[in-house]
XYZ file of C-alpha atoms in Angstrom:
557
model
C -18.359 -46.085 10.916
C -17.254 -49.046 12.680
C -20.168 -51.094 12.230
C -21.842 -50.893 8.829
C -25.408 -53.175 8.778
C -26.097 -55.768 6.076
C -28.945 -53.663 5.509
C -26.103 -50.588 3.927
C -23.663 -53.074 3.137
C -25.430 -55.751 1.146
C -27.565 -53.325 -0.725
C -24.208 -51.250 -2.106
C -22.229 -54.515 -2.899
C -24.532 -55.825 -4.901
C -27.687 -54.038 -6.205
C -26.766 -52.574 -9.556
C -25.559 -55.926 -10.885
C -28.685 -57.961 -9.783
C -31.044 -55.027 -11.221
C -29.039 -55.636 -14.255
C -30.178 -59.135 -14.631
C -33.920 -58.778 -13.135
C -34.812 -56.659 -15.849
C -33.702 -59.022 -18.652
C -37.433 -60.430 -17.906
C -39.218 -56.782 -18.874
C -41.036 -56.472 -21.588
C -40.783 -52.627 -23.888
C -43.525 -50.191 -23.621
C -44.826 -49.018 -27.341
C -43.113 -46.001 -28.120
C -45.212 -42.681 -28.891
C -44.602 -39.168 -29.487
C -42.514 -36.978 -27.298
C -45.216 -34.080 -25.981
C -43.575 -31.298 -25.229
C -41.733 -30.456 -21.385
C -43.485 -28.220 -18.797
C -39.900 -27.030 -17.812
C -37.183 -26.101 -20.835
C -33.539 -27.996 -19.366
C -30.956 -25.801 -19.337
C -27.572 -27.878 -20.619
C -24.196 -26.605 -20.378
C -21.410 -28.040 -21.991
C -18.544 -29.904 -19.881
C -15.766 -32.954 -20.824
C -17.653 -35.889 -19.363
C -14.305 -37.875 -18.592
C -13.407 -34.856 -16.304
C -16.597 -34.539 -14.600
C -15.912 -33.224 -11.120
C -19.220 -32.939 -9.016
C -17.516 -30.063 -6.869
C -16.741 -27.821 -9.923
C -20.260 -27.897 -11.201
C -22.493 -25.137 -9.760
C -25.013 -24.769 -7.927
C -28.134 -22.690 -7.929
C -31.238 -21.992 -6.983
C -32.918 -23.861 -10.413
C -32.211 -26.990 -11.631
C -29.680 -26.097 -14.195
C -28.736 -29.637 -16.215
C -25.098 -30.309 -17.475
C -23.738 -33.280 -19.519
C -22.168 -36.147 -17.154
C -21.431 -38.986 -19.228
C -23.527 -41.346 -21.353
C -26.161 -39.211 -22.371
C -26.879 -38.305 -18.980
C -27.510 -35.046 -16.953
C -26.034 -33.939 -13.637
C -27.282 -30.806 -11.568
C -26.778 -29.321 -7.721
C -29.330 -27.490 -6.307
C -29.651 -25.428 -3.431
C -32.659 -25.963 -0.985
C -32.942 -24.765 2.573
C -30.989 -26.560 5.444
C -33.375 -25.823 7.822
C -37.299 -25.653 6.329
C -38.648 -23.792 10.124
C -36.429 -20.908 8.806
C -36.710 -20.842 5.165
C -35.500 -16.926 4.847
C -32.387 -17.038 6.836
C -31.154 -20.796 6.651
C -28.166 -21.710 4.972
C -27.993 -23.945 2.069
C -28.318 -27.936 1.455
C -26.682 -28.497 -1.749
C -28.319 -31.558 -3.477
C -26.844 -33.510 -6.263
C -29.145 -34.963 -8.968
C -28.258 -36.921 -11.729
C -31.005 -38.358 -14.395
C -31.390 -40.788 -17.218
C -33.605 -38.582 -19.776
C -36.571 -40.097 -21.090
C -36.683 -41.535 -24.589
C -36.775 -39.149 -27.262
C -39.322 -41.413 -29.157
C -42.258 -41.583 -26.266
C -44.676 -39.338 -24.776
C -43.038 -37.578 -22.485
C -44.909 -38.315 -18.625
C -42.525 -36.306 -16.465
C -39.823 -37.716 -13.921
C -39.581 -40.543 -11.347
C -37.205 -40.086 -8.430
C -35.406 -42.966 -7.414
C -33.840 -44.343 -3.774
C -31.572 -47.385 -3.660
C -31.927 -47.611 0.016
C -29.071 -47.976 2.678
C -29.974 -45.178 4.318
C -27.150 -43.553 3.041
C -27.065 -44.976 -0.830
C -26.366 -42.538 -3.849
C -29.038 -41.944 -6.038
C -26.849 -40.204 -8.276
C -24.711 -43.816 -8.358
C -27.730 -46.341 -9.046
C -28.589 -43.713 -11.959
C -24.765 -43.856 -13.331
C -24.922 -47.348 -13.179
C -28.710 -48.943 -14.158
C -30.601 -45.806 -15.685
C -31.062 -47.333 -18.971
C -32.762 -50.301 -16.852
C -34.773 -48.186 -14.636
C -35.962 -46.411 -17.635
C -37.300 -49.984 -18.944
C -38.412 -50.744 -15.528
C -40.831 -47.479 -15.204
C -41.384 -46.886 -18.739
C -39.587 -44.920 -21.880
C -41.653 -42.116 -21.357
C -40.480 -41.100 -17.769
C -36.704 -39.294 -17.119
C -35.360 -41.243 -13.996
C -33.730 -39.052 -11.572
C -31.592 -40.156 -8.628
C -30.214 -37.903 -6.508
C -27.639 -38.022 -3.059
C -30.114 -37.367 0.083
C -28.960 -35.259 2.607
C -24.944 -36.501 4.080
C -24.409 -39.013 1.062
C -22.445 -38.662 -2.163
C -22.578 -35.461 -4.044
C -24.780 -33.582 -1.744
C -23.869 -31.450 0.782
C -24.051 -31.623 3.940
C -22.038 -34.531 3.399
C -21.670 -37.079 6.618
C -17.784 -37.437 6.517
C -16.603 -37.239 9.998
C -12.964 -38.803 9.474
C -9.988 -36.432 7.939
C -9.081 -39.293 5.205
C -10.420 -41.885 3.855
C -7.387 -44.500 5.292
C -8.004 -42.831 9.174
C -11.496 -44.675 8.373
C -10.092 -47.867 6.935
C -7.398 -48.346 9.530
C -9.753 -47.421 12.005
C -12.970 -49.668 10.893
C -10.067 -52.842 10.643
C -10.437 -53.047 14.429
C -13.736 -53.479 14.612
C -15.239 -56.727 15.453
C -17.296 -58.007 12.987
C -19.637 -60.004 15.129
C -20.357 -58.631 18.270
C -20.567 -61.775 21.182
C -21.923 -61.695 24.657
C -19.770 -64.048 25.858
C -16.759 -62.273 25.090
C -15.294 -58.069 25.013
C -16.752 -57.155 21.219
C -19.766 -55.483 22.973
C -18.217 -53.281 25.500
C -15.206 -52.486 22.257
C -18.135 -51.753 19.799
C -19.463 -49.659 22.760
C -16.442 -47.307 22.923
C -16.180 -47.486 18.998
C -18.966 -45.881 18.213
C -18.673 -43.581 21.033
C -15.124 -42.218 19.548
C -16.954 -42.251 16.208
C -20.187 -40.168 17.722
C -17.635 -37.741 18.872
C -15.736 -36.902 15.741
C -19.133 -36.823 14.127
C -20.349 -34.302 16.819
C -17.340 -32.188 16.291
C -17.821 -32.171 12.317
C -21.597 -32.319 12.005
C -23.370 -31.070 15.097
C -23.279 -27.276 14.655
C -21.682 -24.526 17.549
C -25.040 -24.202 18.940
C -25.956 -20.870 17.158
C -28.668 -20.382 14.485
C -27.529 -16.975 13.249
C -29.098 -15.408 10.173
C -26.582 -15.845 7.318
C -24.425 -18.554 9.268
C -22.949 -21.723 7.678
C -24.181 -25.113 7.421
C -20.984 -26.029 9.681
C -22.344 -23.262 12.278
C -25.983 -24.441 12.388
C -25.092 -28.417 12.252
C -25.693 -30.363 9.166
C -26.195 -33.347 11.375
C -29.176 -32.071 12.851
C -30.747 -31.934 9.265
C -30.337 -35.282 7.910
C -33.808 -36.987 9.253
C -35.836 -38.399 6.519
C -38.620 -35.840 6.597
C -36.088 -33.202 5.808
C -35.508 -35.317 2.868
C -38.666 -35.625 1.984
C -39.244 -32.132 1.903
C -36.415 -31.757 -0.411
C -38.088 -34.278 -2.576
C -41.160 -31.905 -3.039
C -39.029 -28.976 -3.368
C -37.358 -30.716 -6.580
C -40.226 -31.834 -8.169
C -41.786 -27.993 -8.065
C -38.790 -27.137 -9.584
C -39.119 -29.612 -12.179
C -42.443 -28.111 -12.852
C -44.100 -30.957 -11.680
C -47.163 -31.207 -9.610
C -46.848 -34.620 -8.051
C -43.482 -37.246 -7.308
C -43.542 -40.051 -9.501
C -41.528 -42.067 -7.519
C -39.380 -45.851 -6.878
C -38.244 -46.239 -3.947
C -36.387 -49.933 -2.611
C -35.797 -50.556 1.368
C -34.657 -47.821 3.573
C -36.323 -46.296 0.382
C -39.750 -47.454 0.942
C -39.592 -45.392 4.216
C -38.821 -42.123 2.526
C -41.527 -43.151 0.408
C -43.545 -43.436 3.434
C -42.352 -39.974 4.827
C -43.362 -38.568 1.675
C -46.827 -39.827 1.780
C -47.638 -39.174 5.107
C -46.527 -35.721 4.688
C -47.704 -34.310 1.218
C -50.521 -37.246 0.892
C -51.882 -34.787 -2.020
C -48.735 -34.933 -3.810
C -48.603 -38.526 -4.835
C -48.523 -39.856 -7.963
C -47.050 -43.159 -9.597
C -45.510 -44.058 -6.558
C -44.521 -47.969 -5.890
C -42.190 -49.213 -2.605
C -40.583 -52.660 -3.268
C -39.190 -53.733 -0.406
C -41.197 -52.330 2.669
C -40.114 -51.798 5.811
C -42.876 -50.252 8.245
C -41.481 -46.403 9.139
C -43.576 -47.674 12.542
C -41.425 -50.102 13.310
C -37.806 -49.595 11.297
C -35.074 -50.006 11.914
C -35.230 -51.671 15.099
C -38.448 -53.928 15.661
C -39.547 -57.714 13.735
C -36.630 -56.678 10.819
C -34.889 -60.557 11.215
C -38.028 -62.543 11.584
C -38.049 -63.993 7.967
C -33.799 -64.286 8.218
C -34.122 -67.401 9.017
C -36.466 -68.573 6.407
C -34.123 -66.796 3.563
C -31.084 -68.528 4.986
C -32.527 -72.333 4.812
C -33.169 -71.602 1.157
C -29.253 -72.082 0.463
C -29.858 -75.592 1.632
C -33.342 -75.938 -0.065
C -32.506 -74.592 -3.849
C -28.813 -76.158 -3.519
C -30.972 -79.538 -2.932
C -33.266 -78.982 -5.668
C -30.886 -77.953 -8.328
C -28.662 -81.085 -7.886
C -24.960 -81.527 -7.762
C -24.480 -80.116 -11.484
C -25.889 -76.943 -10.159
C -24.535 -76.441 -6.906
C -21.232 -77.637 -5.536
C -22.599 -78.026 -1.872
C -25.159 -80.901 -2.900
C -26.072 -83.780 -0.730
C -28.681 -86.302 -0.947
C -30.456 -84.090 1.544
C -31.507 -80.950 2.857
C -30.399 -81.246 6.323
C -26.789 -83.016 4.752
C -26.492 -79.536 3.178
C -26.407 -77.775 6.251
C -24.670 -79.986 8.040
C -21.839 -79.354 5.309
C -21.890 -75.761 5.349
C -21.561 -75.505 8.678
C -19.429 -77.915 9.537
C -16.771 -75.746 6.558
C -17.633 -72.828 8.654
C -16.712 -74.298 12.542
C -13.652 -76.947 11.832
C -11.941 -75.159 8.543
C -11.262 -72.038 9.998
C -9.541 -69.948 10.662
C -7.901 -70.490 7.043
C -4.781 -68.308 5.983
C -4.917 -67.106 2.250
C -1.310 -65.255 2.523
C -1.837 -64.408 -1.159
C -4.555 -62.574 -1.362
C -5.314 -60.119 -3.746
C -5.251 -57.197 -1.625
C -2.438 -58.918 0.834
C -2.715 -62.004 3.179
C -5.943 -62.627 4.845
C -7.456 -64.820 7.034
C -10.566 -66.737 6.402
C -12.532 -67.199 10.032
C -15.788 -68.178 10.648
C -17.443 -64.693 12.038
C -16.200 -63.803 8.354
C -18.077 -66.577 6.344
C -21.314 -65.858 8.646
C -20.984 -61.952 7.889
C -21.107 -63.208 4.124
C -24.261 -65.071 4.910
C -25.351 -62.353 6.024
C -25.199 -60.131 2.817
C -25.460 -62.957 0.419
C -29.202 -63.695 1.816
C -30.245 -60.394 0.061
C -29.597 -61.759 -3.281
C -30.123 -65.540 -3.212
C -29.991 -65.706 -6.830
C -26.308 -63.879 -7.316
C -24.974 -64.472 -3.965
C -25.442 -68.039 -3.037
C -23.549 -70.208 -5.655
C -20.877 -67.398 -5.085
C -20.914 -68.564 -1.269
C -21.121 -71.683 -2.278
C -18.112 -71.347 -4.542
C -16.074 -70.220 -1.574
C -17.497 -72.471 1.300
C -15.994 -75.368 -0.636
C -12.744 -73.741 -1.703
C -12.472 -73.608 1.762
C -13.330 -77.053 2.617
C -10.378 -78.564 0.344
C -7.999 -75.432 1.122
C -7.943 -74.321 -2.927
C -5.961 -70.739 -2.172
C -6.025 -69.649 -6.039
C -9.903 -69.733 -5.897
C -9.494 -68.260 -2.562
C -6.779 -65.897 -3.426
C -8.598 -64.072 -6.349
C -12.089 -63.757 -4.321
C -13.335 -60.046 -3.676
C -15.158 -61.099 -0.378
C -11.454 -62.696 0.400
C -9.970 -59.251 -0.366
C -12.207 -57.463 1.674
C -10.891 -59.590 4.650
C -7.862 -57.311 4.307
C -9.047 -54.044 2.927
C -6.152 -51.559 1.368
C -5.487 -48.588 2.825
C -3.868 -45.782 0.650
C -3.186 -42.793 2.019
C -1.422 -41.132 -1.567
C -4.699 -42.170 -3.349
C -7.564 -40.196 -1.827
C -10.851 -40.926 -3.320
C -12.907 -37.769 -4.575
C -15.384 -36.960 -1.535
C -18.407 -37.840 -2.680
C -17.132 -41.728 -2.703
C -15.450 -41.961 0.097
C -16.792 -44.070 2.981
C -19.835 -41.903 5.064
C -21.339 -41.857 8.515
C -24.805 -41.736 6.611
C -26.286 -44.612 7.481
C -25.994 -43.743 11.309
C -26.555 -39.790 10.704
C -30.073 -40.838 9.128
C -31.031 -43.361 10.888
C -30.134 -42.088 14.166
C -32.016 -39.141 13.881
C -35.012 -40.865 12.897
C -35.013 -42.986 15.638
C -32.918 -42.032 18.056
C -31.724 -44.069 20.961
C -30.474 -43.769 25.021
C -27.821 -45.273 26.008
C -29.577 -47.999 27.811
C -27.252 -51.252 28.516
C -30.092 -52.698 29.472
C -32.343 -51.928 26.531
C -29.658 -53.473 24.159
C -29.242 -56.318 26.287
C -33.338 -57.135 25.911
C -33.340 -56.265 21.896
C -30.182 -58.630 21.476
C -31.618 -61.554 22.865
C -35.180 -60.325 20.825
C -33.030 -59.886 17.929
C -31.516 -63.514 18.496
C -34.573 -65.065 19.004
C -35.503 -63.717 15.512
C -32.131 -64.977 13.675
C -29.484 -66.437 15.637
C -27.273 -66.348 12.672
C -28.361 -62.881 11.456
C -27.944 -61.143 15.280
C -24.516 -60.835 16.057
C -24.447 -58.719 12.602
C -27.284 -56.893 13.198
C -27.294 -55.256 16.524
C -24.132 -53.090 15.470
C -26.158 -50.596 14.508
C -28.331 -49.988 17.545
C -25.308 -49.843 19.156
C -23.681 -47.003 17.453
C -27.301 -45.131 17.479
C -26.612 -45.761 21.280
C -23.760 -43.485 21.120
C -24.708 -41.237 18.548
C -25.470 -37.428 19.526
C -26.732 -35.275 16.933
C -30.509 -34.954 17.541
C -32.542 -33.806 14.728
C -33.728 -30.032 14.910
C -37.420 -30.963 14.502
C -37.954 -35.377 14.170
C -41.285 -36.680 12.077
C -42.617 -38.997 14.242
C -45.789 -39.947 12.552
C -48.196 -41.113 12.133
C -47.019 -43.046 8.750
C -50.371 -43.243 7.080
C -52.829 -41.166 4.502
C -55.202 -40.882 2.099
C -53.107 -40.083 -1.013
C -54.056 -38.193 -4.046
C -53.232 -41.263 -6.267
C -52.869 -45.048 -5.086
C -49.192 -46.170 -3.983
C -48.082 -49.797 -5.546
C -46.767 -51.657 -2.606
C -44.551 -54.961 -3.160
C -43.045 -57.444 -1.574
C -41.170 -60.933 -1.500
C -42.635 -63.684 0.506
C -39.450 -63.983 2.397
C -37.274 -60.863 2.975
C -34.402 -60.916 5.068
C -34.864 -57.773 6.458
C -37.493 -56.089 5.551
C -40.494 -59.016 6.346
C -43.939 -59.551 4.203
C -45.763 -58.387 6.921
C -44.351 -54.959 7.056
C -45.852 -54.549 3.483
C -49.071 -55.636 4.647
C -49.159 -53.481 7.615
C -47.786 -50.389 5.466
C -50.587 -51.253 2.776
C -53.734 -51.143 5.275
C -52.181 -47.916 6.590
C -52.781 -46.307 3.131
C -56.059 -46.733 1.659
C -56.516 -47.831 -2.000
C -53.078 -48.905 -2.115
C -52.303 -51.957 -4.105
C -50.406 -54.873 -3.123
C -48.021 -57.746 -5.219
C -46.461 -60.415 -3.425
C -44.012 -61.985 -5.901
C -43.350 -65.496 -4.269
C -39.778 -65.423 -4.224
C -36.912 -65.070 -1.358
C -34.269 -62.418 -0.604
C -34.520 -58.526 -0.428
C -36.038 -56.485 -3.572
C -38.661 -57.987 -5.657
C -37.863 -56.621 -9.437
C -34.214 -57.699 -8.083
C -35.597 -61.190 -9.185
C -36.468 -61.751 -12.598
C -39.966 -61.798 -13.061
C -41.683 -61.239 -15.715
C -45.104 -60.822 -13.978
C -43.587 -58.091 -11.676
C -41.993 -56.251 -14.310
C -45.277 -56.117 -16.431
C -47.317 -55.038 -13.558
C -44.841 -51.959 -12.250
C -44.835 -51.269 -15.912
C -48.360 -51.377 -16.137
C -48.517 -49.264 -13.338
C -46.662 -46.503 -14.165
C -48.142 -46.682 -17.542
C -51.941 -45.686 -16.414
C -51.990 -46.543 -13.167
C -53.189 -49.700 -13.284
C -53.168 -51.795 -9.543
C -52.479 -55.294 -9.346
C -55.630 -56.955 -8.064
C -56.333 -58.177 -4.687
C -54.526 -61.134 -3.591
C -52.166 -61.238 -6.559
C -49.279 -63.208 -6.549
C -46.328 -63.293 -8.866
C -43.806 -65.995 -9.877
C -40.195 -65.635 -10.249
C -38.176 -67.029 -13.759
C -35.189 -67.563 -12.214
C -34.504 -69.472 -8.470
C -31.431 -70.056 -6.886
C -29.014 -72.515 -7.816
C -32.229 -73.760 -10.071
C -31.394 -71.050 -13.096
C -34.437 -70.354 -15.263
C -38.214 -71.975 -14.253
C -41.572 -71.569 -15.581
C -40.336 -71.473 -19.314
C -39.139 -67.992 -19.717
């Protein structure tokens, strides 16, 4: 798509190798005997260096085969359409888990959601299951799997022929979009040619014939969260399981929340880190903490001292003076030998990386640091060999096609879209920009791209949960939260906790987006605790982080 959020962006660029270090804080479970499974796996043999997800088969049961590093990879058929169970085609869903530790009592499996909407759970288990495992306990297999138009799974929302028509295409997209000049009414038409060839791919011939295809019926019209929710229950039956054990993160915490508003009595370990209210996602109070995240790059760079952080000045508000001062008078900057081919450095770029670096503070900001000030004193071999430099001037190879299931997707906008579907109101955007501005000035002009292609989108969802997000749940749900998220505020987890009784609730007083993405080892203990024996955090608990910005390692750990 033309416009991809922070929200889908930041979260892919990043997330794996931050989980990597947050869980350096957690803390082994005791080991005990493995009990025996309610459901025999089925394993086939295959060469794991050949893997193909397409070649493996699909069936009605969850039929595991090898993939690679001791893990399992299955593709399961559930109904497209759950109204018409009998004569629907198939979804084909792609699973991929980290088995449980041969050594522990075995407790049955946890899902898993990255977020986006439109992340791979098959990806974040190829890349962190050993963590997650840690995270939720040896006893537990960890399970991600590719919701409905993402990754492996079919319906899969891929509405451009190749993946270089998308590249070439998405180059001409403005990054920031600017009332005072044309990147509004060119986003506009942008996301209306994209809605089209979307339309044309994923929005069905308008029959619902017994025995049709997925491309007859529309597998646009089936990619709203409940759907996926439903598929959720339908693969934990199959497991042989009674109730999701589940970890959700961001756009994750609102399947979460579709899940427990739907099958309330089929909760069980269940924590949402990150929370954004299904109420008010995506498009209501996301920036209001934005600002808050983004004055910590000044803050922490001031604390941890000129050893620690190249920006330092004897104050605060000399820091951001600096940065932004690099940002308005040293652009544009041309790198003509960067990695990927010559680039140019302009401001709208270096605010876009703001924009994804204030989901990670702890990763991303000396990184931005590192390149605000090769940019201040023109160093091109720093600048030259930077990935967010590269990506200035993305590669497009048309003899190299990536396999399908990692190729760019409309996913984000097919999900979201239906969820919370827009009109094509100029005057409705016009009020939510300036809302959205008021919010975050600096976080706006990225933001507000994807309202804009919801504007324009026009698959509607065959049958849209609507709510109300709330229940009484057959076990309590763990709810946690940063004090400061960038997009997903503190006071959506509050709101989302009073909405489901005998929830629990951890603040972990840190910034940036994902609290076990900081190390902590307070957090870890209590999800571990958690999905141990169910244990709550009490009320009013508050967690501190071991590692800050800039800062490194605090509070002796």
């Amino acid at each position: 798509m033309p416009h991809r959020s922070p929200l889908h962006v930041g979260m892919r660029r990043v997330f794996s190798k931050v989980l990597l270090a947050g869980l350096l804080a957690i803390q082994q479970i005791d080991a005990r005997d493995l009990k025996s499974r309610k459901v025999t796996t089925r394993l086939r043999a295959r060469d794991d260096a050949a893997f193909d997800w397409y070649k493996l088969d699909a069936s009605e049961d969850i039929t595991w085969t090898p993939c690679g590093s001791g893990q399992q990879c299955a593709r399961v058929l559930l109904p497209l359409d759950y109204s018409r169970e009998a004569d629907s085609p198939k979804a084909t869903i792609a699973l991929q888990m980290q088995p449980a530790a041969g050594n522990a009592t075995y407790k049955g499996a946890v899902l898993v959601n990255p977020g986006g909407p439109g992340g791979s759970g098959t990806q974040m288990v190829a890349e962190i299951g050993t963590n997650l495992t840690e995270l939720v306990g040896a006893g537990y297999d960890v399970i991600g799997f590719d919701p409905r138009g993402t990754g492996a799974t079919l319906p899969l929302a891929q509405c451009f022929e190749t993946e270089s028509e998308l590249q070439t295409f998405a180059q001409r997209t403005p990054v920031l979009v600017n009332a005072s000049d044309d990147s509004i009414p060119y986003s506009k038409a942008q996301n209306d040619a994209v809605a089209q060839l979307c339309q044309r791919k994923l929005g069905g011939n308008g029959s619902e014939d017994a025995n049709g295809t997925v491309e007859e019926w529309g597998g646009g019209r089936f990619m709203d969260t409940a759907s996926v929710a439903t598929d959720m229950l339908r693969i934990i039956e199959k497991l042989g399981q009674d109730k999701l054990h589940y970890f959700g993160v961001s756009y994750g915490t609102i399947l979460g929340q579709y899940f427990a508003s739907l099958y309330p009595d089929k909760v069980g370990r269940f924590v949402i880190d990150a929370v954004c209210d299904a109420e008010y996602y995506p498009w209501n109070s996301a920036l209001v903490e934005t600002e808050g995240v983004i004055d910590g790059l000044y803050s922490y760079c001031h604390l941890a001292g000129p050893a620690k952080c190249p920006l330092y000045e004897s104050s605060i508000a000399k820091i951001k003076a600096r940065v932004w001062n690099i940002m308005k008078t040293k652009t544009p900057l041309a790198v003509p030998f960067a990695a990927q081919g010559p680039a140019v450095v302009t401001e709208a770029l270096l605010q876009q990386q703001i924009l994804n670096a204030v989901y990670f503070p702890i990763s991303e900001w000396p990184e931005f640091a590192n390149i605000l000030v090769a940019v201040e004193t023109n160093n091109q071999s720093v600048l030259a060999a930077s990935d967010f430099v590269a990506a200035a001037a993305p590669a497009c190879n048309s003899t190299n096609e990536p396999a399908p299931w990692l190729r760019t997707n409309s996913a984000e906008y097919a999900i979201a879209c239906s969820d919370y579907p827009l009109a094509d109101d100029p005057a409705a955007f016009d009020a939510y920009l300036r809302e959205m501005t008021r919010e975050s000035p600096i976080a706006a002009p990225g933001w507000v791209g994807s309202y804009l292609a919801c504007m324009k989108w026009k698959i509607e969802a065959k049958k849209r949960f609507a709510g109300p997000f709330a229940g009484n749940t057959s076990s309590p749900i763990f709810v946690l939260s940063n004090v400061l998220d960038p997009v997903c505020p503190f006071a959506h987890a509050r709101r989302v906790h009073a909405r489901f009784p005998g929830s629990g609730l951890l603040v972990q007083n840190a910034t940036g987006h994902v609290a076990t993405l900081t190390p902590s080892a307070c957090t870890v203990a209590a999800v571990q605790a958690y999905f141990a024996n169910g244990t709550l955090p009490a009320a009013g608990a508050v967690c501190q982080p071991n590692v800050l910005p800039f800062v490194g390692a605090v509070g002796g750990d």
